[in-house]
Every structure is written in structure tokens, then in C-alpha cells.
Amino acid sequence: MSQTIKVAVIQQPCADTAGEAMALSEDCLRQAAANGAQLALLPELHNGHYFCQEADSAEFDRAEAIPGPTTEKLSALAKELQLVIVGSVFEKRLAGVYHNTAVVLDSDGSLAGCYRKMHIPDDPGYYEKFYFTPGDAEPGFQPIQTSIGKLGVLVCWDQWYPEAARLMALAGAELLLYPTAIGWDPADDAAEQQRQIDAWQAVQRGHAVANHLPVLTANRIGVESNPQQASQNIPFWGRSFIYGPQGELIAEAASDPSGNPELLYAEINRQRTEDLRRIWPFFRDRRIDAYQRLITRA
Amino acid sequence: MSQTIKVAVIQQPCADTAGEAMALSEDCLRQAAANGAQLALLPELHNGHYFCQEADSAEFDRAEAIPGPTTEKLSALAKELQLVIVGSVFEKRLAGVYHNTAVVLDSDGSLAGCYRKMHIPDDPGYYEKFYFTPGDAEPGFQPIQTSIGKLGVLVCWDQWYPEAARLMALAGAELLLYPTAIGWDPADDAAEQQRQIDAWQAVQRGHAVANHLPVLTANRIGVESNPQQASQNIPFWGRSFIYGPQGELIAEAASDPSGNPELLYAEINRQRTEDLRRIWPFFRDRRIDAYQRLITRA
């Protein structure tokens, strides 16, 4: 494995149908590869409309198996472009058991691994508990080994949990990656919207610092209407980013309301994590004898 | 208890002897009270030189009991000024058992509680493992009840640990408070120094967001020489701050190289934590069934 990895984060709008949405992703993936990226991260559930704005059982028709059409298409692109691709699938595991699943295709086209979202949100406009069974991997929060390193892949709501980032780091992750779908409530005022977007970046920057790991986050961009209540919608806020392992901002995308795709790039030097853990050895001093309450509710 | 609390963070230089250092703290505490503060936070080990630059057994002479001279002085000031004071003491608990201990004096002068630093650093210039036995409270990470609320008091190196902040939040803390002594290595270049100070703020801002709690941090300011190697010293970087419970920056002190004291103020509305935990209910969705590895080394 080389000491440096060139990574790309894809911020894109997501069309309603899988075919249109995948065409957008494919364009971005080709562009990332043309620019030398060895790894590309797509947004959460990039292969269609964000259907969780309502709880509607008909929407389960969007789900698919893994492997299935989306992973097969991503696999072919990964192999052709010699690119590690982190994608996201509405997974049908069994009738009645559906997951929000990140998939990792290695640069030879093989399915390197999956991560089923562990923390499931449920808020007005984001009715994810209706659709997604929480992940149940044993042990949970395991990084996925690829040809370019161990990827600590998490999904969206996971990003608010220092526990998830720490567990991935303890299990040897070399990067943290978050496919994401998050936007504003148009009813909030501008100051509240600003605090929310800043909080979202801040908590993930904290994960970079606390674990000395780079953090890559790919968000959707553009406004998606609510199919049942046209007066409501989600303006996805974009602002995808890449932080280095000291929390330094390397690249940040815009909140472009026109919803154009935008790609971010960074050269990640994997030695930097090792160096930082020597000068500020947080992991040495964890008080594991006094952390038991972390596995309680309150 | 009132819905809002006015808090003050004291950034100060620390003189070598306890008498001189306490005189500086007293000036700042009187100023905080005169400006209406109900709570004031002092820096780590404010009552003297930062002696941990070298491992020198003679320095244990600085330690004192709790209650002892420093808490008695702080108690008298707390009562006179009707001010909750969070101070910091080099505690002698027993010959051979010394702690780095935060002390909380309630506004009636009573000792509301102590917190013995749990995570102990040990780096060139910060030989704290030589001096300080790690805290052993059972259960650990308990907030301290005062007349103005439950204070999640932690100390310096603890600030890098999301675990510590989370444990305090789970135990009901309403504020997180960090007395701190951190500075630059003069051998680092300016870019590295900037990354370090930014990382230090970023990780604590992350604690505010992840737990929806205000975070108050008081650092020392000014250059303190190393008594044994005059060519070395620590330029404490100041930059004390107050973040609100959404990670919003409320107040920030300078890195004034002349080492002048600086006070920060904020009005904390305790209802805001409750409101935020309703709109972004992170605590509802913690995966306590999958966090066991947090109590392991790796």
C-alpha cells in the first residue's frame, strides 16, 4: 500500500429513478477517476429520491438485494476505473428486514464489505425508523479492508455519535467516511440553519481530532420535494467536506441551491495518524476501567 | 434555580508562589462578581507555577490538603461574592498519593465537591504522570451539584476524550467545565502551532454538539520558564472559550503574548439543552448493545 491515498468526495443531487440517479453518480465517479482519485465516496441512498420524507409502505419497492443492481453497476465501474467506491443502498435483506447499507467495492470490482447503519434517526421528514432495521453486525463498527486501507464506513446519523467514530478507530480504521443525507427545515430561521450546519461539521471535526483520523463526508445537494405534501421539501445543504487527522479543513463544498454536483479531493498521508498518536497519545490514557456507564442509557 | 446563569471564564497568568498567584485570581474573581457572574472558572493549577515541566520530587512541597489553604481562600471569596467558584488544587491526599483536583465552592462558601483528574498526560514538558495519581471516584465522572446546577467538571487532558464528556452528560451534567494548562512547543512551526490550537478548540466544540451542553474552558496565559532548563519554557496559549449547547462560539479570549488576564462572560439558558435534545435526539438512539468495545484498549 502506498503512503498516500488520493480521495474524492462526491456531492450530488439525486434523481428520482435509479437509472437517472446512477447516471449522475457515474459521471461523478468517472470524473473522480480521471482526476486520479483512488477512492470515491457517494452520498447516502444516492440511487434515487430520499423517500423517507413520508412513511409509505409502497416505498419498500425501491429496496434491492446486495449483491443486486446497484452493487453490480458500482462493481463494474470500480473495476473499469480501478477505483475503490463507497456507495449506499436501500437493502432488502428479507421480506420485512430492510437496511440502510453502505457498500464498498474494491478497485478490482469485488464487494469488499457492507456496513448496515447502526444509529437510525426518526424526525419529521426523516422517518427512517419506519424503513430501516438497525444494523446487527457482531462485532459492530468494524472497518472494511480494501486494497488501499481499512475504511471506517459509517452512515449519516452515526456522525453525531463519538462512540461510533471511536469504535471504528479502536478497530483499526484508517479513514472515517460518512455518506449523508441532511438538509434544513425551511421553517427554521437563517440563524438556526447556520447553527445546524456548523454543528454538523463541528461534531465530525471533533471525531477527526479525538481519533487522529481523516474524515470524509459526502452529502446530497439540491431540493427534494415531498411526494405527498408538495408544500414541504428538504433543501439538502451540501457542504460536504474532508478533514485531515488533526481536524484541519482540507476541502469543503458549497451549499449551492441550484444543486449542481461538486467533487472534493485530498491527498491523505497515512503516516500522519501514526505521528499524531505519538505526540498526543490519547489512546494510551483512556480510562477503560471507568467507562462502564457508556453502555447504559443514562 | 433560575432559567439563565451568567458565567465567567478567567484566563490568567499564574505567579510562582501561591500568595502572588491567588492575588491574581482574587482580582479576577472580584471582577467577575462585579460584572454579575454567578459562576467563575479558573485555570488548571492556578495557584502557582506549572511545575510539571520537570519531574522533580521537591515540587511535591507545593501540594496541600483539601480542605486546605487554597480551598479556604476560595471558600471565603465564594461566600463574600456569592459566586460559585471552580478552582484547581495540587492535592495531597496522603504521603505518596497526590492528585490534580478541581474543587467547586458553592456561593455559600461550602465545598460542593471535588473532581480528581482522570486522564493524566505525560509528554515532554508535561510530566504529569510523575506527580498525579489518576482519579478513582466510584462511579467516576459524576457532576457536582451546586445551587446553580449540576457542573460537569473535568480537567485539561480529559478534554480530548469524548468518553469523559459523554459520561458527564449521561450523569446529568448541565455544563461542561475544563480548567486547563496547555501551550505550544516553541520548536514547532507556526502552521503546526495553529493546527494544535484549532484542534484543541475543535474537539471541545464537538463535545458541546454531541451532548447539547455548553462548554467552558479556562486556560493559563503567558510564558512560564522551566526552572531547570532556562532555554525551555511553555508559552501557554490562552484562547479560553465558551461554546453554547449547539457548539456555537459565544466568547473567546486572545493568545496575548504579554500574558494579561482576560475574562469571558456568557448567559447560559438551561432550557436550550432540553430543546435541542428534542429536535436532534441523539441520546434516544445510542446503540448501547454495540458499544462494549469502548471499554477495551483496542
XYZ file of C-alpha atoms in Angstrom, chain A:
298
model
C 0.000 0.000 0.000
C 1.307 3.446 -0.818
C 1.879 6.003 1.907
C -0.552 8.475 0.340
C -4.067 7.969 -0.995
C -5.904 10.371 -3.249
C -9.547 10.515 -2.220
C -12.636 12.130 -3.733
C -15.911 13.124 -2.089
C -18.914 13.383 -4.410
C -21.665 15.847 -3.554
C -24.527 15.297 -5.949
C -28.256 15.768 -6.449
C -30.196 12.511 -6.636
C -32.802 11.950 -9.326
C -35.994 10.084 -8.535
C -35.396 6.888 -10.505
C -32.455 4.585 -10.034
C -31.417 4.840 -13.680
C -31.239 8.630 -13.735
C -29.644 8.814 -10.314
C -26.971 6.258 -11.212
C -26.166 8.162 -14.405
C -25.374 11.220 -12.262
C -23.208 9.149 -9.927
C -21.437 7.521 -12.861
C -20.498 10.899 -14.325
C -19.031 11.954 -10.996
C -17.167 8.673 -10.495
C -15.613 8.936 -13.970
C -14.559 12.481 -13.213
C -13.022 11.433 -9.879
C -11.040 8.657 -11.554
C -9.929 10.977 -14.358
C -8.536 13.271 -11.679
C -6.509 10.480 -10.141
C -8.707 9.523 -7.194
C -8.154 6.020 -5.775
C -11.243 6.203 -3.555
C -14.602 7.918 -4.109
C -17.389 8.429 -1.588
C -21.011 8.877 -2.709
C -23.875 10.370 -0.644
C -26.374 8.329 1.355
C -29.025 6.491 -0.704
C -27.687 8.210 -3.822
C -29.550 5.907 -6.159
C -32.925 7.690 -6.019
C -35.157 10.160 -4.237
C -34.834 10.490 -0.443
C -38.052 8.579 0.175
C -38.059 8.838 3.988
C -39.856 12.193 3.967
C -43.024 10.145 4.462
C -43.729 6.721 5.958
C -45.215 4.949 2.934
C -45.091 1.179 2.595
C -45.084 1.458 -1.214
C -41.571 2.894 -0.966
C -40.195 -0.503 0.029
C -40.387 -1.255 -3.701
C -37.173 0.748 -4.029
C -35.223 -1.759 -1.944
C -32.900 -4.295 -3.541
C -30.641 -7.155 -2.560
C -26.868 -6.968 -2.045
C -25.441 -8.009 -4.423
C -28.066 -6.527 -6.728
C -28.443 -3.945 -9.484
C -26.774 -1.050 -7.670
C -23.778 -3.003 -6.398
C -23.377 -4.676 -9.791
C -23.247 -1.322 -11.538
C -20.850 0.110 -8.930
C -18.716 -3.031 -9.164
C -18.362 -2.685 -12.940
C -17.383 0.978 -12.544
C -14.926 0.207 -9.742
C -13.184 -2.385 -11.894
C -13.163 -0.294 -15.064
C -11.942 2.829 -13.277
C -9.668 0.977 -10.806
C -11.357 2.967 -8.081
C -12.488 1.985 -4.597
C -16.124 3.125 -4.400
C -18.116 3.687 -1.217
C -21.787 3.683 -2.179
C -25.111 3.385 -0.389
C -28.058 1.047 -0.945
C -31.599 0.634 0.396
C -31.079 -3.039 1.128
C -33.758 -5.724 1.170
C -32.260 -8.468 3.308
C -35.514 -10.400 3.737
C -39.178 -9.534 3.379
C -39.710 -7.235 6.359
C -35.984 -6.691 7.057
C -34.594 -3.663 5.236
C -31.371 -1.778 5.947
C -29.691 1.497 5.084
C -26.423 -0.029 3.936
C -23.098 1.377 2.823
C -21.297 -0.828 0.306
C -17.598 -0.861 -0.513
C -16.454 -2.025 -3.956
C -12.749 -2.600 -4.222
C -10.799 -1.461 -7.272
C -10.940 -4.986 -8.740
C -14.748 -4.865 -8.688
C -15.137 -7.173 -5.694
C -17.559 -6.369 -2.889
C -15.100 -5.649 -0.073
C -17.806 -5.328 2.540
C -21.000 -3.685 3.768
C -21.933 -1.571 6.760
C -25.544 -1.507 7.902
C -26.390 1.820 9.538
C -26.407 1.406 13.303
C -27.983 4.627 14.580
C -31.361 5.235 12.912
C -32.930 8.712 13.117
C -36.624 9.445 13.184
C -37.718 13.030 12.928
C -40.343 14.881 10.917
C -39.238 14.481 7.277
C -36.758 11.717 8.140
C -38.921 8.729 9.059
C -36.058 6.271 8.935
C -37.167 4.048 11.793
C -40.159 3.112 9.640
C -37.930 1.838 6.851
C -34.649 0.644 8.318
C -33.872 -2.149 10.740
C -30.767 -1.116 12.712
C -27.514 -2.892 11.845
C -26.731 -6.040 13.828
C -23.178 -6.995 12.850
C -21.204 -8.851 15.532
C -18.943 -7.221 16.482
C -20.354 -3.931 15.242
C -18.425 -0.966 13.892
C -15.776 -2.948 12.018
C -13.729 -1.229 9.324
C -13.751 -2.719 5.832
C -10.419 -3.895 4.447
C -9.671 -2.724 0.897
C -6.625 -2.583 -1.343
C -5.963 0.994 -0.194
C -6.553 0.543 3.529
C -9.107 -0.074 6.256
C -12.169 2.086 5.771
C -14.240 3.113 8.785
C -17.530 3.456 6.915
C -20.461 4.861 8.884
C -23.722 6.411 7.678
C -25.308 9.832 8.307
C -26.947 9.838 11.794
C -23.938 7.831 13.027
C -21.939 11.006 12.512
C -23.357 12.564 15.684
C -22.014 9.732 17.850
C -18.444 9.965 19.167
C -18.908 6.335 20.200
C -19.172 5.173 16.582
C -16.063 7.041 15.474
C -14.085 5.797 18.463
C -15.150 2.179 17.928
C -14.052 2.321 14.294
C -10.725 3.831 15.353
C -10.184 1.172 18.035
C -10.865 -1.490 15.403
C -8.120 -0.070 13.187
C -9.906 2.225 10.742
C -7.534 4.472 8.791
C -10.216 6.816 7.465
C -13.733 7.690 8.631
C -16.305 8.012 5.828
C -19.899 9.198 6.090
C -22.401 9.019 3.227
C -25.026 11.534 4.314
C -28.454 12.993 3.508
C -29.111 16.037 5.643
C -30.840 19.314 4.979
C -32.618 22.203 6.557
C -36.137 22.619 7.784
C -37.317 25.587 5.699
C -39.351 26.709 8.724
C -36.181 27.469 10.704
C -34.745 30.964 10.551
C -31.360 31.678 8.994
C -29.514 31.830 12.322
C -30.802 28.407 13.381
C -29.955 26.976 9.955
C -26.426 28.299 10.292
C -26.020 26.822 13.781
C -27.211 23.445 12.489
C -24.832 23.241 9.551
C -21.958 24.453 11.726
C -22.799 21.901 14.437
C -22.857 19.145 11.831
C -19.361 19.959 10.641
C -18.094 20.638 14.164
C -19.031 17.279 15.631
C -17.328 15.406 12.795
C -14.266 17.607 13.024
C -14.180 16.561 16.670
C -14.067 12.900 15.597
C -11.036 13.674 13.420
C -9.207 15.298 16.335
C -10.157 12.758 19.007
C -9.095 9.822 16.838
C -6.385 11.392 14.672
C -8.178 10.152 11.561
C -9.184 11.883 8.336
C -12.956 12.331 7.999
C -14.701 12.335 4.612
C -18.385 13.231 4.383
C -20.497 13.282 1.203
C -23.898 14.948 1.414
C -26.704 15.279 -1.109
C -27.328 18.689 -2.666
C -30.458 20.253 -4.100
C -34.082 20.439 -3.023
C -36.166 17.262 -2.973
C -39.908 17.605 -2.767
C -42.118 15.580 -0.502
C -44.237 13.404 -2.813
C -47.272 13.542 -0.529
C -47.154 17.165 0.600
C -45.878 19.391 -2.143
C -45.675 22.349 0.239
C -42.905 20.591 2.150
C -39.472 19.626 0.943
C -35.897 19.164 2.079
C -33.233 21.560 0.848
C -30.209 19.284 1.278
C -27.450 21.528 2.480
C -24.425 20.108 0.713
C -21.302 21.418 2.450
C -19.568 18.049 2.105
C -16.034 18.148 3.482
C -12.711 16.493 4.105
C -10.895 16.997 7.411
C -7.349 15.858 7.994
C -6.324 13.798 11.043
C -5.675 16.895 13.145
C -9.124 18.262 12.277
C -7.666 20.636 9.699
C -10.109 21.515 6.917
C -8.743 20.245 3.603
C -11.731 20.759 1.307
C -15.334 21.891 1.603
C -18.178 22.016 -0.921
C -20.759 24.749 -1.296
C -24.414 24.868 -0.271
C -25.275 25.616 -3.893
C -29.087 25.964 -4.039
C -29.047 25.162 -7.753
C -27.997 21.652 -6.766
C -25.023 21.151 -9.054
C -22.653 18.263 -8.349
C -19.315 19.145 -6.794
C -16.255 16.982 -6.216
C -13.694 17.419 -3.440
C -10.210 15.922 -3.453
C -7.476 15.334 -0.891
C -4.159 13.543 -0.645
C -4.209 11.556 2.584
C -0.852 10.643 4.124
C -1.458 7.604 6.301
C 1.762 8.175 8.316
C 0.270 11.338 9.786
C -2.111 9.373 12.035
C 0.798 7.419 13.492
C 2.826 10.586 14.044
C -0.036 12.401 15.753
C -0.790 9.494 18.057
C 2.831 9.683 19.218
C 2.849 13.388 20.035
C -0.642 13.476 21.571
C -1.159 9.901 22.797
C -4.852 9.988 23.668
C -5.280 6.253 23.149
C -2.599 5.439 25.735
C -4.529 7.113 28.541
C -8.145 6.013 28.012
C -9.727 5.117 31.367
C -11.341 1.864 30.305
C -11.750 0.953 33.994
C -14.159 3.885 34.385
C -16.146 3.866 31.132
C -18.763 1.219 32.004
C -21.568 3.746 32.109
C -21.086 4.328 28.362
C -23.024 1.128 27.791
C -26.022 2.372 29.764
C -28.901 4.654 28.735
C -28.368 7.311 31.408
